[in-house]
Amino acid sequence: MPRQSPRWCLAAAVAVLLTATAASSQSTSSITFQSPAQGWSVAAAPNPLPFGSTAAIHYSVDRLTQCRGNLNGGAPGWTITGHYRFNNGPVHSFWVAGFSSTPNPPAPAIPLSTHGTLAVWFENTSRWGCQAWDSNFGNNYLFTVQ
């Protein structure tokens, strides 16, 4: 087997790194739900969302202030849960803020594994039985995945 020069090996390593960086930057996407102080705006980046990526969810907890309260130790007695579904299919859920039964829950994100319409909405519940919703005036927030 012929021995490769260090210069060739370095060039090959740089090419692999650049390819990996380009691929990871193409798979970065997000959906942002801003606070009332920011005008309640909702935006996807990029728009439409790219199929195969994972959308990071940036949710302002100031959007759902109902159903709040802390336990005696100061821990939250409430949880904000995000829900989503593709093309009116099965509903999936993820933790957003507040109490979590899982230590160190993952950051909120949605894998964009289906082409079509992505519907997203949020629910705040408390241990005292309160329930509140964040949707677009009763309709879920809709995004296109291509």
Coordinates of C-alpha atoms in Angstrom, one line a residue, residues 2-143:
P2 CA 1.5 3.4 -1.0
R3 CA 2.2 5.9 1.8
Q4 CA 0.3 9.2 1.5
S5 CA 2.0 12.5 2.0
P6 CA 1.0 14.5 5.2
R7 CA -0.2 17.3 3.0
W8 CA -2.7 15.0 1.2
C9 CA -3.9 13.6 4.5
L10 CA -4.5 17.1 5.8
A11 CA -6.4 18.1 2.7
A12 CA -8.6 15.1 3.0
A13 CA -9.3 15.8 6.6
V14 CA -10.2 19.4 5.9
A15 CA -12.6 18.2 3.0
V16 CA -14.3 15.8 5.4
L17 CA -14.7 18.5 8.1
L18 CA -16.1 21.0 5.6
T19 CA -18.6 18.4 4.2
A20 CA -19.7 17.5 7.7
T21 CA -20.1 21.2 8.7
A22 CA -22.2 21.9 5.6
A23 CA -24.4 18.9 6.2
S24 CA -25.0 19.9 9.8
S25 CA -25.7 23.5 9.0
Q26 CA -28.3 22.4 6.4
S27 CA -30.1 20.3 9.1
T28 CA -30.4 23.2 11.6
S29 CA -33.9 24.6 11.9
S30 CA -36.0 26.2 14.7
I31 CA -39.5 27.3 15.6
T32 CA -39.7 30.4 17.9
F33 CA -42.8 31.3 20.0
Q34 CA -42.1 34.8 21.3
S35 CA -43.5 36.4 24.5
P36 CA -46.5 38.8 24.7
A37 CA -44.0 41.6 25.1
Q38 CA -42.5 40.6 21.8
G39 CA -45.9 40.7 20.1
W40 CA -46.7 37.0 20.4
S41 CA -45.0 36.3 17.1
V42 CA -44.4 32.8 15.8
A43 CA -41.7 32.0 13.2
A44 CA -40.1 29.0 11.6
A45 CA -36.5 29.2 10.3
P46 CA -36.0 28.4 7.6
N47 CA -39.5 28.5 6.2
P48 CA -40.5 25.9 4.9
L49 CA -38.9 23.7 7.4
P50 CA -36.4 21.1 5.9
F51 CA -37.4 17.5 5.9
G52 CA -34.9 15.3 7.8
S53 CA -33.7 18.0 10.2
T54 CA -34.7 18.5 13.8
A55 CA -36.5 21.8 14.7
A56 CA -35.3 23.3 18.0
I57 CA -38.3 24.8 19.8
H58 CA -37.7 28.2 21.5
Y59 CA -40.8 28.8 23.6
S60 CA -41.3 31.8 25.9
V61 CA -42.9 30.6 29.1
D62 CA -44.5 34.0 29.4
R63 CA -47.0 32.8 26.8
L64 CA -48.7 30.5 29.3
T65 CA -48.8 32.1 32.7
Q66 CA -52.0 30.4 33.9
C67 CA -51.8 27.3 36.1
R68 CA -48.7 28.4 37.9
G69 CA -47.7 27.7 41.5
N70 CA -44.7 26.3 43.3
L71 CA -44.5 23.4 45.8
N72 CA -43.4 23.9 49.4
G73 CA -39.7 23.4 48.4
G74 CA -40.0 26.0 45.7
A75 CA -40.1 23.5 42.8
P76 CA -42.6 24.2 40.1
G77 CA -46.0 22.5 40.5
W78 CA -46.8 23.1 36.8
T79 CA -45.5 21.8 33.5
I80 CA -45.7 23.1 30.0
T81 CA -45.9 20.4 27.4
G82 CA -45.7 20.8 23.6
H83 CA -47.7 18.6 21.3
Y84 CA -47.3 18.1 17.6
R85 CA -48.5 15.9 14.7
F86 CA -47.9 15.6 11.0
N87 CA -50.7 15.6 8.5
N88 CA -53.4 15.0 11.2
G89 CA -51.6 11.8 12.3
P90 CA -50.8 10.6 15.8
V91 CA -50.0 13.2 18.5
H92 CA -46.5 13.3 20.0
S93 CA -45.5 15.3 23.1
F94 CA -42.4 16.8 24.6
W95 CA -41.5 18.7 27.8
V96 CA -41.0 22.4 27.5
A97 CA -40.8 24.0 30.9
G98 CA -41.6 23.6 34.6
F99 CA -41.7 20.3 36.5
S100 CA -40.3 17.2 34.7
S101 CA -40.3 13.7 36.1
T102 CA -37.2 13.1 34.0
P103 CA -34.0 14.5 35.5
N104 CA -32.3 16.9 33.0
P105 CA -34.9 16.5 30.2
P106 CA -33.7 17.1 26.7
A107 CA -34.2 20.6 25.1
P108 CA -37.5 20.9 23.3
A109 CA -37.3 19.7 19.7
I110 CA -39.3 18.1 16.9
P111 CA -37.7 15.7 14.5
L112 CA -39.0 16.7 11.0
S113 CA -39.4 13.1 9.8
T114 CA -42.5 13.6 7.6
H115 CA -43.3 15.8 4.6
G116 CA -46.4 17.9 4.8
T117 CA -48.2 19.9 7.5
L118 CA -46.8 20.1 11.0
A119 CA -49.3 21.2 13.7
V120 CA -47.9 22.4 17.0
W121 CA -49.6 23.5 20.2
F122 CA -48.8 23.8 23.9
E123 CA -50.5 22.9 27.2
N124 CA -49.8 24.1 30.8
T125 CA -51.1 21.8 33.6
S126 CA -50.6 22.0 37.3
R127 CA -50.8 19.5 40.1
W128 CA -53.9 21.3 41.3
G129 CA -55.9 20.3 38.2
C130 CA -55.6 23.5 36.2
Q131 CA -55.2 23.3 32.4
A132 CA -54.5 26.1 29.9
W133 CA -53.6 26.1 26.2
D134 CA -51.5 28.1 23.7
S135 CA -52.8 27.6 20.2
N136 CA -53.5 30.1 17.4
F137 CA -57.0 31.3 18.7
G138 CA -58.1 27.7 19.1
N139 CA -56.3 26.4 16.0
N140 CA -52.9 24.8 16.2
Y141 CA -49.8 26.6 14.8
L142 CA -49.2 25.2 11.3
F143 CA -45.8 24.8 9.5

